[in-house]
Amino acid sequence: MNTANLQLEGVYAALTALMTALRDKGLLDQDEIDRALAKAEAGLVADVRRPAEVSAANVEAICFPLRYLRMANKAAAEEPAPSFSVLAARVGQSRPRGQTV
């Protein structure tokens, strides 16, 4: 596995912990976090300045972190908390087959 992928897994875990802290402190609720992440994802998908050479599959890869964090946000109440690999699989399963950006 590429070392960068392992480092990104750690970044996702850190961001998930920060989201949880924001929610636990009452600064943002689950819906507010989801809306913020959905807005960021929509902005990435609709980026008209992205070079045409960027494939739909690459746009999917760009959106993965936001989709992962949204999934982690939704899974916050699960005990025990789902692992990275479980949440990543859920992200992949949440998109209908053949659907691209």
Short mmCIF file of C-alpha atoms in Angstrom, two decimals:
data_model
loop_
_atom_site.label_atom_id
_atom_site.label_comp_id
_atom_site.label_asym_id
_atom_site.label_seq_id
_atom_site.Cartn_x
_atom_site.Cartn_y
_atom_site.Cartn_z
CA MET A 1 0.00 0.00 0.00
CA ASN A 2 1.14 3.52 -0.75
CA THR A 3 2.39 5.29 2.40
CA ALA A 4 0.40 8.39 1.46
CA ASN A 5 -2.80 6.32 1.73
CA LEU A 6 -1.86 5.35 5.28
CA GLN A 7 -1.17 8.97 6.14
CA LEU A 8 -4.54 9.99 4.72
CA GLU A 9 -6.24 7.36 6.85
CA GLY A 10 -4.72 9.12 9.87
CA VAL A 11 -5.92 12.50 8.63
CA TYR A 12 -9.46 11.15 8.23
CA ALA A 13 -9.33 9.79 11.78
CA ALA A 14 -8.17 13.19 13.04
CA LEU A 15 -10.91 15.05 11.19
CA THR A 16 -13.50 12.58 12.46
CA ALA A 17 -12.31 13.23 16.02
CA LEU A 18 -12.58 16.99 15.49
CA MET A 19 -16.11 16.63 14.07
CA THR A 20 -17.06 14.56 17.09
CA ALA A 21 -15.63 17.18 19.45
CA LEU A 22 -17.58 19.95 17.70
CA ARG A 23 -20.76 17.90 18.03
CA ASP A 24 -20.07 16.88 21.66
CA LYS A 25 -19.43 20.50 22.68
CA GLY A 26 -22.70 21.53 21.06
CA LEU A 27 -21.00 23.86 18.60
CA LEU A 28 -22.49 22.04 15.60
CA ASP A 29 -25.09 19.31 15.47
CA GLN A 30 -25.01 16.28 13.20
CA ASP A 31 -27.21 17.92 10.56
CA GLU A 32 -25.13 21.11 10.50
CA ILE A 33 -21.96 19.09 10.01
CA ASP A 34 -23.58 17.06 7.24
CA ARG A 35 -24.83 20.19 5.46
CA ALA A 36 -21.37 21.78 5.60
CA LEU A 37 -19.73 18.65 4.19
CA ALA A 38 -22.45 18.27 1.53
CA LYS A 39 -21.94 21.89 0.47
CA ALA A 40 -18.19 21.35 0.17
CA GLU A 41 -18.77 18.18 -1.89
CA ALA A 42 -21.22 19.94 -4.19
CA GLY A 43 -18.65 22.68 -4.73
CA LEU A 44 -16.03 20.13 -5.72
CA VAL A 45 -18.38 18.34 -8.09
CA ALA A 46 -19.50 21.58 -9.76
CA ASP A 47 -16.03 23.14 -10.11
CA VAL A 48 -16.16 24.63 -13.60
CA ARG A 49 -12.48 25.61 -13.44
CA ARG A 50 -11.32 22.00 -13.11
CA PRO A 51 -9.41 20.94 -16.23
CA ALA A 52 -11.48 18.82 -18.64
CA GLU A 53 -8.78 16.15 -18.50
CA VAL A 54 -9.77 15.25 -14.94
CA SER A 55 -11.82 12.09 -15.28
CA ALA A 56 -15.08 11.34 -13.51
CA ALA A 57 -13.23 8.66 -11.55
CA ASN A 58 -10.73 11.27 -10.37
CA VAL A 59 -13.56 13.58 -9.30
CA GLU A 60 -14.98 10.63 -7.33
CA ALA A 61 -11.56 10.28 -5.65
CA ILE A 62 -11.52 14.00 -4.86
CA CYS A 63 -14.95 13.69 -3.22
CA PHE A 64 -14.09 10.59 -1.19
CA PRO A 65 -12.84 12.47 1.91
CA LEU A 66 -16.06 14.45 2.18
CA ARG A 67 -18.19 11.37 1.64
CA TYR A 68 -16.12 9.48 4.21
CA LEU A 69 -16.56 12.26 6.79
CA ARG A 70 -20.29 12.42 6.12
CA MET A 71 -20.51 8.67 6.66
CA ALA A 72 -18.45 8.96 9.87
CA ASN A 73 -20.75 11.75 11.04
CA LYS A 74 -23.82 9.56 10.46
CA ALA A 75 -22.16 6.62 12.25
CA ALA A 76 -21.23 8.67 15.32
CA ALA A 77 -23.75 6.92 17.58
CA GLU A 78 -22.62 3.40 16.67
CA GLU A 79 -20.87 1.48 19.40
CA PRO A 80 -18.16 0.50 18.82
CA ALA A 81 -17.28 3.18 16.29
CA PRO A 82 -16.82 1.70 12.81
CA SER A 83 -13.24 1.39 11.58
CA PHE A 84 -11.81 3.27 8.62
CA SER A 85 -12.16 0.24 6.36
CA VAL A 86 -15.81 -0.28 7.35
CA LEU A 87 -16.68 3.37 6.70
CA ALA A 88 -14.72 3.42 3.43
CA ALA A 89 -16.65 0.35 2.26
CA ARG A 90 -19.92 2.05 3.19
CA VAL A 91 -18.94 5.05 1.10
CA GLY A 92 -18.36 2.78 -1.89
CA GLN A 93 -21.64 0.94 -1.31
CA SER A 94 -23.62 4.15 -0.96
CA ARG A 95 -23.19 5.05 -4.63
CA PRO A 96 -25.44 3.20 -7.08
CA ARG A 97 -23.52 1.02 -9.51
CA GLY A 98 -22.47 2.86 -12.62
CA GLN A 99 -23.23 6.28 -11.13
CA THR A 100 -20.51 8.82 -11.67
CA VAL A 101 -20.24 12.53 -11.15
#
